[in-house]
Amino acid sequence: VFTARKLLFATGLRDIFPQIKGFAECWGISVLHCPYCHGYEVKNERTGIIANGAIGFEFTKMISNWTKDLSVFTNGETSLTKEQNNILERNNITIVEDQIDYFQHNEGKIINIVFKNGTKTAIKALYAKPPFEQHSHVPQELGCEITDQGLIKVDSFQKTTINGIYAAGDNCTVGRSLALAVSSGSVAGAIINKELIEEDFT
């Protein structure tokens, strides 16, 4: 049993990887989630995206800013619209619908995407947006509201919907970066400190 006047959850998120051999080993090395974090490292390299549908189209549009040697791997039948397909083709972006078997890699550095039909494609970097879940379910068990995106709902002071409970970092923002996590933690720490002072100063 724990008691506290204030609680700050900085518990992060857990990515849910697809069942593709080699994905986990390459994650954060050559399979990347964010061009703003890693794009400069693989700029103008032969790059792929595992994605499909509207999310895949928007992600492809973004990554095309970092490289023009780009392919979209839908890992099965595409759900892109005809118009989206035409736009990608006009921008010389290849759409590959073959199902992925595994990633051939060397200590996390991807070499080839190997497909279930026996073919393979050489690649230098691959972007993916795997689904995620809260790393800790305690905030939700305490009644904190979770957004439709699966994040802890907070206000500009990092306060959750439960009085006295705060959240900071990846568990409450779509901007998953170290700089933003540190910033939100600093805000939460300052607000918690101020409220404790106010409560004690009677």
PDB file of C-alpha atoms in Angstrom:
ATOM      1  CA  VAL A   1       0.000   0.000   0.000  1.00  0.00           C
ATOM      2  CA  PHE A   2       1.364   3.394  -0.993  1.00  0.00           C
ATOM      3  CA  THR A   3       0.147   6.812   0.063  1.00  0.00           C
ATOM      4  CA  ALA A   4       1.095  10.149  -1.477  1.00  0.00           C
ATOM      5  CA  ARG A   5      -0.290  13.650  -1.718  1.00  0.00           C
ATOM      6  CA  LYS A   6       0.524  13.856  -5.421  1.00  0.00           C
ATOM      7  CA  LEU A   7       1.291  11.285  -8.118  1.00  0.00           C
ATOM      8  CA  LEU A   8       3.219  11.807 -11.347  1.00  0.00           C
ATOM      9  CA  PHE A   9       3.118   9.020 -13.924  1.00  0.00           C
ATOM     10  CA  ALA A  10       6.006   9.036 -16.388  1.00  0.00           C
ATOM     11  CA  THR A  11       5.451   5.437 -17.372  1.00  0.00           C
ATOM     12  CA  GLY A  12       5.686   5.694 -21.159  1.00  0.00           C
ATOM     13  CA  LEU A  13       4.119   3.487 -23.806  1.00  0.00           C
ATOM     14  CA  ARG A  14       4.680  -0.068 -25.021  1.00  0.00           C
ATOM     15  CA  ASP A  15       4.914  -0.575 -28.785  1.00  0.00           C
ATOM     16  CA  ILE A  16       3.134  -3.661 -30.115  1.00  0.00           C
ATOM     17  CA  PHE A  17       5.364  -5.134 -32.820  1.00  0.00           C
ATOM     18  CA  PRO A  18       4.038  -7.035 -35.826  1.00  0.00           C
ATOM     19  CA  GLN A  19       4.814 -10.745 -35.940  1.00  0.00           C
ATOM     20  CA  ILE A  20       7.639 -10.306 -38.440  1.00  0.00           C
ATOM     21  CA  LYS A  21      10.941 -11.995 -37.638  1.00  0.00           C
ATOM     22  CA  GLY A  22      13.694  -9.411 -37.330  1.00  0.00           C
ATOM     23  CA  PHE A  23      11.386  -6.452 -36.670  1.00  0.00           C
ATOM     24  CA  ALA A  24      12.167  -6.211 -32.954  1.00  0.00           C
ATOM     25  CA  GLU A  25      15.903  -6.659 -33.540  1.00  0.00           C
ATOM     26  CA  CYS A  26      15.943  -3.764 -36.037  1.00  0.00           C
ATOM     27  CA  TRP A  27      13.649  -1.453 -34.052  1.00  0.00           C
ATOM     28  CA  GLY A  28      15.333   1.840 -33.248  1.00  0.00           C
ATOM     29  CA  ILE A  29      18.367   0.955 -35.379  1.00  0.00           C
ATOM     30  CA  SER A  30      17.162   0.652 -38.960  1.00  0.00           C
ATOM     31  CA  VAL A  31      13.404   0.279 -38.420  1.00  0.00           C
ATOM     32  CA  LEU A  32      12.409   3.748 -37.312  1.00  0.00           C
ATOM     33  CA  HIS A  33       9.278   5.465 -36.028  1.00  0.00           C
ATOM     34  CA  CYS A  34      10.014   9.163 -36.574  1.00  0.00           C
ATOM     35  CA  PRO A  35      11.805  11.083 -39.351  1.00  0.00           C
ATOM     36  CA  TYR A  36      12.274  14.073 -37.057  1.00  0.00           C
ATOM     37  CA  CYS A  37      14.269  11.856 -34.691  1.00  0.00           C
ATOM     38  CA  HIS A  38      16.200   9.749 -37.204  1.00  0.00           C
ATOM     39  CA  GLY A  39      15.545  11.083 -40.705  1.00  0.00           C
ATOM     40  CA  TYR A  40      18.856  12.923 -41.007  1.00  0.00           C
ATOM     41  CA  GLU A  41      20.728   9.669 -40.392  1.00  0.00           C
ATOM     42  CA  VAL A  42      19.216   7.964 -43.456  1.00  0.00           C
ATOM     43  CA  LYS A  43      18.563  10.972 -45.689  1.00  0.00           C
ATOM     44  CA  ASN A  44      18.515  10.119 -49.422  1.00  0.00           C
ATOM     45  CA  GLU A  45      19.001   6.410 -48.696  1.00  0.00           C
ATOM     46  CA  ARG A  46      16.861   3.625 -50.119  1.00  0.00           C
ATOM     47  CA  THR A  47      13.936   3.742 -47.722  1.00  0.00           C
ATOM     48  CA  GLY A  48      10.719   1.842 -47.129  1.00  0.00           C
ATOM     49  CA  ILE A  49       7.542   2.337 -45.144  1.00  0.00           C
ATOM     50  CA  ILE A  50       5.379  -0.414 -43.679  1.00  0.00           C
ATOM     51  CA  ALA A  51       1.937   1.119 -43.824  1.00  0.00           C
ATOM     52  CA  ASN A  52      -1.406   1.033 -45.578  1.00  0.00           C
ATOM     53  CA  GLY A  53      -4.517   3.119 -46.123  1.00  0.00           C
ATOM     54  CA  ALA A  54      -4.926   6.773 -45.200  1.00  0.00           C
ATOM     55  CA  ILE A  55      -2.314   6.649 -42.416  1.00  0.00           C
ATOM     56  CA  GLY A  56       0.162   5.072 -44.809  1.00  0.00           C
ATOM     57  CA  PHE A  57      -0.490   7.706 -47.440  1.00  0.00           C
ATOM     58  CA  GLU A  58       0.115  10.595 -45.019  1.00  0.00           C
ATOM     59  CA  PHE A  59       3.215   8.916 -43.574  1.00  0.00           C
ATOM     60  CA  THR A  60       4.590   8.372 -47.090  1.00  0.00           C
ATOM     61  CA  LYS A  61       4.008  12.003 -47.944  1.00  0.00           C
ATOM     62  CA  MET A  62       6.037  13.015 -44.888  1.00  0.00           C
ATOM     63  CA  ILE A  63       8.937  10.602 -45.470  1.00  0.00           C
ATOM     64  CA  SER A  64       9.236  11.711 -49.112  1.00  0.00           C
ATOM     65  CA  ASN A  65      10.759  14.916 -47.729  1.00  0.00           C
ATOM     66  CA  TRP A  66      13.813  12.915 -46.591  1.00  0.00           C
ATOM     67  CA  THR A  67      14.339  10.668 -49.612  1.00  0.00           C
ATOM     68  CA  LYS A  68      13.107  10.191 -53.168  1.00  0.00           C
ATOM     69  CA  ASP A  69      14.134   6.505 -53.232  1.00  0.00           C
ATOM     70  CA  LEU A  70      10.991   5.372 -51.458  1.00  0.00           C
ATOM     71  CA  SER A  71       8.714   2.324 -51.446  1.00  0.00           C
ATOM     72  CA  VAL A  72       5.541   1.522 -49.514  1.00  0.00           C
ATOM     73  CA  PHE A  73       5.169  -2.039 -48.233  1.00  0.00           C
ATOM     74  CA  THR A  74       1.509  -2.714 -47.449  1.00  0.00           C
ATOM     75  CA  ASN A  75       2.229  -6.308 -46.288  1.00  0.00           C
ATOM     76  CA  GLY A  76      -0.824  -7.565 -48.126  1.00  0.00           C
ATOM     77  CA  GLU A  77      -3.532  -6.101 -50.325  1.00  0.00           C
ATOM     78  CA  THR A  78      -3.410  -2.317 -50.452  1.00  0.00           C
ATOM     79  CA  SER A  79      -6.219  -0.267 -48.924  1.00  0.00           C
ATOM     80  CA  LEU A  80      -4.982   2.929 -50.550  1.00  0.00           C
ATOM     81  CA  THR A  81      -7.563   4.653 -52.705  1.00  0.00           C
ATOM     82  CA  LYS A  82      -7.156   4.913 -56.474  1.00  0.00           C
ATOM     83  CA  GLU A  83      -6.446   8.625 -56.102  1.00  0.00           C
ATOM     84  CA  GLN A  84      -3.792   7.982 -53.428  1.00  0.00           C
ATOM     85  CA  ASN A  85      -2.196   5.315 -55.626  1.00  0.00           C
ATOM     86  CA  ASN A  86      -2.064   7.727 -58.558  1.00  0.00           C
ATOM     87  CA  ILE A  87      -0.428  10.443 -56.434  1.00  0.00           C
ATOM     88  CA  LEU A  88       2.223   8.034 -55.161  1.00  0.00           C
ATOM     89  CA  GLU A  89       2.923   6.791 -58.693  1.00  0.00           C
ATOM     90  CA  ARG A  90       3.297  10.364 -59.959  1.00  0.00           C
ATOM     91  CA  ASN A  91       5.919  10.862 -57.254  1.00  0.00           C
ATOM     92  CA  ASN A  92       7.767   7.677 -58.302  1.00  0.00           C
ATOM     93  CA  ILE A  93       6.888   5.902 -55.065  1.00  0.00           C
ATOM     94  CA  THR A  94       6.566   2.138 -55.472  1.00  0.00           C
ATOM     95  CA  ILE A  95       3.753   0.207 -53.781  1.00  0.00           C
ATOM     96  CA  VAL A  96       4.586  -3.408 -52.858  1.00  0.00           C
ATOM     97  CA  GLU A  97       1.669  -5.596 -51.754  1.00  0.00           C
ATOM     98  CA  ASP A  98       3.609  -8.838 -51.174  1.00  0.00           C
ATOM     99  CA  GLN A  99       3.345 -10.276 -47.672  1.00  0.00           C
ATOM    100  CA  ILE A 100       6.507  -9.936 -45.608  1.00  0.00           C
ATOM    101  CA  ASP A 101       8.156 -13.076 -44.248  1.00  0.00           C
ATOM    102  CA  TYR A 102      11.118 -11.640 -42.339  1.00  0.00           C
ATOM    103  CA  PHE A 103      13.816  -8.978 -42.234  1.00  0.00           C
ATOM    104  CA  GLN A 104      17.335 -10.030 -43.118  1.00  0.00           C
ATOM    105  CA  HIS A 105      19.664  -7.905 -41.008  1.00  0.00           C
ATOM    106  CA  ASN A 106      23.111  -7.634 -39.482  1.00  0.00           C
ATOM    107  CA  GLU A 107      22.942  -6.703 -35.784  1.00  0.00           C
ATOM    108  CA  GLY A 108      19.783  -4.660 -36.326  1.00  0.00           C
ATOM    109  CA  LYS A 109      20.862  -3.039 -39.592  1.00  0.00           C
ATOM    110  CA  ILE A 110      18.345  -4.151 -42.183  1.00  0.00           C
ATOM    111  CA  ILE A 111      19.664  -5.586 -45.440  1.00  0.00           C
ATOM    112  CA  ASN A 112      16.656  -7.092 -47.191  1.00  0.00           C
ATOM    113  CA  ILE A 113      12.930  -7.425 -46.771  1.00  0.00           C
ATOM    114  CA  VAL A 114      12.199 -11.069 -47.612  1.00  0.00           C
ATOM    115  CA  PHE A 115       8.677 -11.848 -48.807  1.00  0.00           C
ATOM    116  CA  LYS A 116       6.646 -15.013 -48.410  1.00  0.00           C
ATOM    117  CA  ASN A 117       6.722 -15.563 -52.180  1.00  0.00           C
ATOM    118  CA  GLY A 118      10.516 -15.921 -52.004  1.00  0.00           C
ATOM    119  CA  THR A 119      11.431 -12.541 -53.468  1.00  0.00           C
ATOM    120  CA  LYS A 120      13.347  -9.889 -51.570  1.00  0.00           C
ATOM    121  CA  THR A 121      14.030  -6.155 -51.681  1.00  0.00           C
ATOM    122  CA  ALA A 122      17.220  -4.476 -50.500  1.00  0.00           C
ATOM    123  CA  ILE A 123      16.578  -1.559 -48.176  1.00  0.00           C
ATOM    124  CA  LYS A 124      18.655   0.755 -45.985  1.00  0.00           C
ATOM    125  CA  ALA A 125      15.971   2.060 -43.622  1.00  0.00           C
ATOM    126  CA  LEU A 126      12.355   1.291 -42.888  1.00  0.00           C
ATOM    127  CA  TYR A 127       9.747   3.425 -41.148  1.00  0.00           C
ATOM    128  CA  ALA A 128       6.871   1.869 -39.216  1.00  0.00           C
ATOM    129  CA  LYS A 129       4.065   3.040 -36.956  1.00  0.00           C
ATOM    130  CA  PRO A 130       3.184   0.042 -34.779  1.00  0.00           C
ATOM    131  CA  PRO A 131       0.200   0.350 -32.469  1.00  0.00           C
ATOM    132  CA  PHE A 132       0.906   0.992 -28.795  1.00  0.00           C
ATOM    133  CA  GLU A 133      -0.600   0.610 -25.352  1.00  0.00           C
ATOM    134  CA  GLN A 134       0.001   2.247 -22.002  1.00  0.00           C
ATOM    135  CA  HIS A 135       3.052   0.718 -20.323  1.00  0.00           C
ATOM    136  CA  SER A 136       1.228   0.966 -16.996  1.00  0.00           C
ATOM    137  CA  HIS A 137      -2.516   0.572 -16.525  1.00  0.00           C
ATOM    138  CA  VAL A 138      -2.456   1.996 -12.984  1.00  0.00           C
ATOM    139  CA  PRO A 139      -3.505   5.534 -14.089  1.00  0.00           C
ATOM    140  CA  GLN A 140      -6.577   4.110 -15.802  1.00  0.00           C
ATOM    141  CA  GLU A 141      -7.342   1.924 -12.771  1.00  0.00           C
ATOM    142  CA  LEU A 142      -7.244   5.094 -10.649  1.00  0.00           C
ATOM    143  CA  GLY A 143      -9.835   6.672 -12.937  1.00  0.00           C
ATOM    144  CA  CYS A 144      -7.671   8.830 -15.215  1.00  0.00           C
ATOM    145  CA  GLU A 145      -9.374   9.444 -18.541  1.00  0.00           C
ATOM    146  CA  ILE A 146      -7.747   7.887 -21.605  1.00  0.00           C
ATOM    147  CA  THR A 147      -8.163   9.615 -24.976  1.00  0.00           C
ATOM    148  CA  ASP A 148      -9.363   7.928 -28.166  1.00  0.00           C
ATOM    149  CA  GLN A 149      -5.699   7.729 -29.189  1.00  0.00           C
ATOM    150  CA  GLY A 150      -4.896   5.667 -26.095  1.00  0.00           C
ATOM    151  CA  LEU A 151      -3.087   8.461 -24.243  1.00  0.00           C
ATOM    152  CA  ILE A 152      -3.618   9.783 -20.711  1.00  0.00           C
ATOM    153  CA  LYS A 153      -5.655  12.971 -20.967  1.00  0.00           C
ATOM    154  CA  VAL A 154      -3.844  15.961 -19.436  1.00  0.00           C
ATOM    155  CA  ASP A 155      -4.200  19.746 -19.454  1.00  0.00           C
ATOM    156  CA  SER A 156      -1.457  22.307 -20.127  1.00  0.00           C
ATOM    157  CA  PHE A 157      -0.136  21.784 -16.571  1.00  0.00           C
ATOM    158  CA  GLN A 158       0.109  17.987 -17.048  1.00  0.00           C
ATOM    159  CA  LYS A 159      -2.867  17.420 -14.728  1.00  0.00           C
ATOM    160  CA  THR A 160      -4.962  14.345 -15.459  1.00  0.00           C
ATOM    161  CA  THR A 161      -8.728  14.224 -14.971  1.00  0.00           C
ATOM    162  CA  ILE A 162      -8.180  12.956 -11.397  1.00  0.00           C
ATOM    163  CA  ASN A 163      -7.226  15.568  -8.797  1.00  0.00           C
ATOM    164  CA  GLY A 164      -3.660  15.167  -7.551  1.00  0.00           C
ATOM    165  CA  ILE A 165      -2.551  12.883 -10.389  1.00  0.00           C
ATOM    166  CA  TYR A 166      -0.279  14.103 -13.183  1.00  0.00           C
ATOM    167  CA  ALA A 167       1.279  12.505 -16.257  1.00  0.00           C
ATOM    168  CA  ALA A 168       4.287  13.426 -18.357  1.00  0.00           C
ATOM    169  CA  GLY A 169       6.208  12.036 -21.302  1.00  0.00           C
ATOM    170  CA  ASP A 170       5.097   9.628 -24.016  1.00  0.00           C
ATOM    171  CA  ASN A 171       2.113   8.317 -22.052  1.00  0.00           C
ATOM    172  CA  CYS A 172       0.183  11.547 -22.661  1.00  0.00           C
ATOM    173  CA  THR A 173       1.373  13.064 -25.948  1.00  0.00           C
ATOM    174  CA  VAL A 174       1.591  12.181 -29.630  1.00  0.00           C
ATOM    175  CA  GLY A 175       4.964  13.970 -29.742  1.00  0.00           C
ATOM    176  CA  ARG A 176       7.174  11.070 -28.706  1.00  0.00           C
ATOM    177  CA  SER A 177      10.591  12.609 -28.210  1.00  0.00           C
ATOM    178  CA  LEU A 178      13.070  12.934 -25.353  1.00  0.00           C
ATOM    179  CA  ALA A 179      13.008  16.734 -25.497  1.00  0.00           C
ATOM    180  CA  LEU A 180       9.218  16.911 -25.172  1.00  0.00           C
ATOM    181  CA  ALA A 181       9.202  14.290 -22.399  1.00  0.00           C
ATOM    182  CA  VAL A 182      11.748  16.278 -20.380  1.00  0.00           C
ATOM    183  CA  SER A 183       9.795  19.479 -20.978  1.00  0.00           C
ATOM    184  CA  SER A 184       6.473  18.025 -19.819  1.00  0.00           C
ATOM    185  CA  GLY A 185       8.183  16.486 -16.763  1.00  0.00           C
ATOM    186  CA  SER A 186       9.656  19.875 -15.855  1.00  0.00           C
ATOM    187  CA  VAL A 187       6.222  21.493 -16.108  1.00  0.00           C
ATOM    188  CA  ALA A 188       4.621  18.781 -13.981  1.00  0.00           C
ATOM    189  CA  GLY A 189       7.367  18.967 -11.353  1.00  0.00           C
ATOM    190  CA  ALA A 190       7.046  22.728 -11.028  1.00  0.00           C
ATOM    191  CA  ILE A 191       3.254  22.608 -10.740  1.00  0.00           C
ATOM    192  CA  ILE A 192       3.340  19.798  -8.167  1.00  0.00           C
ATOM    193  CA  ASN A 193       5.929  21.674  -6.117  1.00  0.00           C
ATOM    194  CA  LYS A 194       3.872  24.879  -6.242  1.00  0.00           C
ATOM    195  CA  GLU A 195       0.693  23.110  -5.166  1.00  0.00           C
ATOM    196  CA  LEU A 196       2.419  21.378  -2.253  1.00  0.00           C
ATOM    197  CA  ILE A 197       3.812  24.739  -1.092  1.00  0.00           C
ATOM    198  CA  GLU A 198       0.373  26.350  -1.354  1.00  0.00           C
ATOM    199  CA  GLU A 199      -1.202  23.515   0.639  1.00  0.00           C
ATOM    200  CA  ASP A 200       1.416  23.766   3.412  1.00  0.00           C
ATOM    201  CA  PHE A 201       1.567  27.550   3.635  1.00  0.00           C
ATOM    202  CA  THR A 202      -1.342  28.241   5.965  1.00  0.00           C
TER     203      THR A 202
END
